[in-house]
Short mmCIF file of C-alpha atoms in Angstrom, two decimals:
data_model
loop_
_atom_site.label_atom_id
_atom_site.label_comp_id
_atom_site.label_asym_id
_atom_site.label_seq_id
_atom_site.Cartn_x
_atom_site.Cartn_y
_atom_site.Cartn_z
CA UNK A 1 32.49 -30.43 18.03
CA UNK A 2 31.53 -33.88 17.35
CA UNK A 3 31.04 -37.38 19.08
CA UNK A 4 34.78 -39.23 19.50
CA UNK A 5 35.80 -42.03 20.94
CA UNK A 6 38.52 -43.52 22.97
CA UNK A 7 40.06 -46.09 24.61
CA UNK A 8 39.25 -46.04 28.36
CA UNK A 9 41.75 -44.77 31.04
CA UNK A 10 42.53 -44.74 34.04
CA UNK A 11 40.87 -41.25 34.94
CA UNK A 12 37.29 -42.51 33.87
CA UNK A 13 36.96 -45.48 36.92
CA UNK A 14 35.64 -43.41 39.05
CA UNK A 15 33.33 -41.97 36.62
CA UNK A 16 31.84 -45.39 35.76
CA UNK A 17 31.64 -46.27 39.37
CA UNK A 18 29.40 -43.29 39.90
CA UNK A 19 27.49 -44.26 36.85
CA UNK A 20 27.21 -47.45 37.74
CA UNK A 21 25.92 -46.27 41.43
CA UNK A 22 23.47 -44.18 40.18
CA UNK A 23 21.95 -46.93 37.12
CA UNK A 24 21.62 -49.24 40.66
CA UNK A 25 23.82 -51.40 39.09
CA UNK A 26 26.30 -53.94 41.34
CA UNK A 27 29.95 -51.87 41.97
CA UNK A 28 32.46 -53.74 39.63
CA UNK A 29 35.31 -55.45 40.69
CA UNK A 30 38.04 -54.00 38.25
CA UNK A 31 39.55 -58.01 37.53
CA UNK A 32 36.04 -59.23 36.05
CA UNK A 33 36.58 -56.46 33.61
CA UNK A 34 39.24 -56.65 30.42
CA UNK A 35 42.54 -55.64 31.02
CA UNK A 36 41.86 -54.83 34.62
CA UNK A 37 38.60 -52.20 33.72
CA UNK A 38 40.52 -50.26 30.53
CA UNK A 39 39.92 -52.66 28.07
CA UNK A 40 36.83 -50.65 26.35
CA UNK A 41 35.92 -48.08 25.04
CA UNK A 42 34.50 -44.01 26.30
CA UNK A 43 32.50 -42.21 23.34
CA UNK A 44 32.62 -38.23 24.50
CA UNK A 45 31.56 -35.03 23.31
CA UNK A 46 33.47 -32.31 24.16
CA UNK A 47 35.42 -34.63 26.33
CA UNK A 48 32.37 -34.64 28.68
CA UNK A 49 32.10 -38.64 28.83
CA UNK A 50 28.68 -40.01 27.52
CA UNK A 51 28.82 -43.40 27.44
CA UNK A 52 31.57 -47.01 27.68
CA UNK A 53 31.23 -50.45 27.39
CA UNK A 54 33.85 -53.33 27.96
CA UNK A 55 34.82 -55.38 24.94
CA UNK A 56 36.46 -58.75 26.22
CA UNK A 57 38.70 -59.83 23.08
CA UNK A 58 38.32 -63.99 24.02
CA UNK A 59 40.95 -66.89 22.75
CA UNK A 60 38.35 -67.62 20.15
CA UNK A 61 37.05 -65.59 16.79
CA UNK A 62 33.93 -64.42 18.93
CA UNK A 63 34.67 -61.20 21.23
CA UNK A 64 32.20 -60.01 24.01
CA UNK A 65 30.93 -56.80 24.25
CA UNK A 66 29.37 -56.22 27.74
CA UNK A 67 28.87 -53.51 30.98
CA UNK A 68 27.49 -50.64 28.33
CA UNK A 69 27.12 -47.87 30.84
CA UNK A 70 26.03 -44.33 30.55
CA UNK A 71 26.37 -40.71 32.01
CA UNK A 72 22.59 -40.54 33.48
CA UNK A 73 22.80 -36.64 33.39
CA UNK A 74 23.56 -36.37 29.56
CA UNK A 75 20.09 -35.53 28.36
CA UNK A 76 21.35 -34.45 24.96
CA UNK A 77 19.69 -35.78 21.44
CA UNK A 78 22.83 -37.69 20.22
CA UNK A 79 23.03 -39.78 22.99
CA UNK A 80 21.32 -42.56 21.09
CA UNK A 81 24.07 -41.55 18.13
CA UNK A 82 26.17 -42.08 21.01
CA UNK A 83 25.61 -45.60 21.52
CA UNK A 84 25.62 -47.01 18.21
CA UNK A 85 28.90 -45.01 17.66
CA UNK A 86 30.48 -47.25 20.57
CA UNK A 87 28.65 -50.38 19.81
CA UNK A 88 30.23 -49.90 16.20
CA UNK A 89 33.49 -48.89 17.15
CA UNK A 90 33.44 -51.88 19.75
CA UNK A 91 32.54 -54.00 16.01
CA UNK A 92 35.63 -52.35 14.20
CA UNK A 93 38.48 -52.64 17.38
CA UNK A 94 36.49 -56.86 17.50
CA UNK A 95 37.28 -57.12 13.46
CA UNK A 96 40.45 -55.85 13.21
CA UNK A 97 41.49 -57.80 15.49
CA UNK A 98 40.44 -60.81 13.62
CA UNK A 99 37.29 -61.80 15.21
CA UNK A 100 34.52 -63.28 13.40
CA UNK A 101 31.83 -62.23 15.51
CA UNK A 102 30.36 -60.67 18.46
CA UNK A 103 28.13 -61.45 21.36
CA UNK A 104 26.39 -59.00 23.54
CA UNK A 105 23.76 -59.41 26.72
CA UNK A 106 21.04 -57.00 27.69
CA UNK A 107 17.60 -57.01 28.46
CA UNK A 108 17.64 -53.00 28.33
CA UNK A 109 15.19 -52.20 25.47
CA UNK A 110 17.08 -49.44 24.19
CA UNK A 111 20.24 -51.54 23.82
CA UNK A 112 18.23 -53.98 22.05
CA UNK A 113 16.81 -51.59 19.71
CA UNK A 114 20.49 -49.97 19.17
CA UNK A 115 21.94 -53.78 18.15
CA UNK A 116 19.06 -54.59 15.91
CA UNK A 117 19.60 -51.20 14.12
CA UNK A 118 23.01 -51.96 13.03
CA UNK A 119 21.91 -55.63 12.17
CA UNK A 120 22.71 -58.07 14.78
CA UNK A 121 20.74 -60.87 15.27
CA UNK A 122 18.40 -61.00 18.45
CA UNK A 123 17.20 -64.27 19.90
CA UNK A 124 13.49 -63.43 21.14
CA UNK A 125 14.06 -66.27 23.22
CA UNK A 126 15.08 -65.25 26.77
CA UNK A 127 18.15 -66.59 28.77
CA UNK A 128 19.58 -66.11 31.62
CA UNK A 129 22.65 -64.59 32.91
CA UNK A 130 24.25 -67.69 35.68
CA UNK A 131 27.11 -67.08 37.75
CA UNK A 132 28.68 -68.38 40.45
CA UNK A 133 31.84 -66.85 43.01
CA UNK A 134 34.06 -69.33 42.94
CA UNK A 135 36.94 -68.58 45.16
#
C-alpha cells in the first residue's frame, strides 16, 4: 500500500508530542497551532504515521506552512517521498482555498532541499525567527 494523507486528529497529539520530544524540539502549546493543533496535515503508510506539518490558512492570500515534524524511527526510503507529498498536499488544501501563495521557515537542510525541489523560492539570505510571550 501506498503513501496517503490526512487531515490531523485528535488521536495523533500525542504522537507529535513524542516526536517533537525526541527531535529536542520545545513541547507545543496546542493554541499556537491552527485550529487548536488539527489544522494540518499526517502523510502515513499503512496508517503507521510518517510525517505532519501545520498549515495556518491567514486573513490574507498567503497561508503558512510551519512545525513539519517527523516519526524519527521511520527509516524507510520514501520518507523523503513522504515529505514532498505533504508539503504538496499542504500547496493544494493553501490553493483551493484561494490563496496565492505560501510561506514556510526552516533552517533544516533537508526541508530546504524538499521546497526547492518542488520550486519555491529560497532567500539565501538568513533571518531570524523573533518572538515574544506576551501575556
Amino acid at each position: 500500500m501506498g503513501l496517503t494523507t490526512r487531515a490531523l486528529q485528535e488521536s495523533d497529539w500525542e504522537i507529535l508530542q513524542s516526536w517533537w520530544k525526541w527531535w529536542r524540539w520545545p513541547e507545543m502549546n496546542r493554541d499556537l497551532l491552527p485550529a487548536n493543533g488539527l489544522g494540518g496535515l499526517m502523510v502515513c503508510k499503512n496508517n503507521l504515521p510518517i510525517i505532519a506539518g501545520f498549515l495556518y490558512l491567514t486573513n490574507s492570500k498567503g497561508a503558512l506552512l510551519d512545525w513539519i515534524i517527523s516519526n524519527p524511527e521511520y527509516k524507510d526510503k520514501d520518507r523523503r517521498t513522504a515529505l514532498l507529498l505533504l508539503i504538496d498536499s499542504c500547496e493544494e488544501i493553501a490553493k483551493l482555498n484561494g490563496y496565492n501563495i505560501i510561506f514556510s521557515f526552516t533552517r533544516n537542510k533537508s526541508l530546504i532541499d524538499a521546497h526547492v525541489e518542488l520550486g519555491y523560492t529560497i532567500d539565501p539570505n538568513p533571518s531570524y525567527e523573533i518572538s515574544k510571550k506576551i501575556i
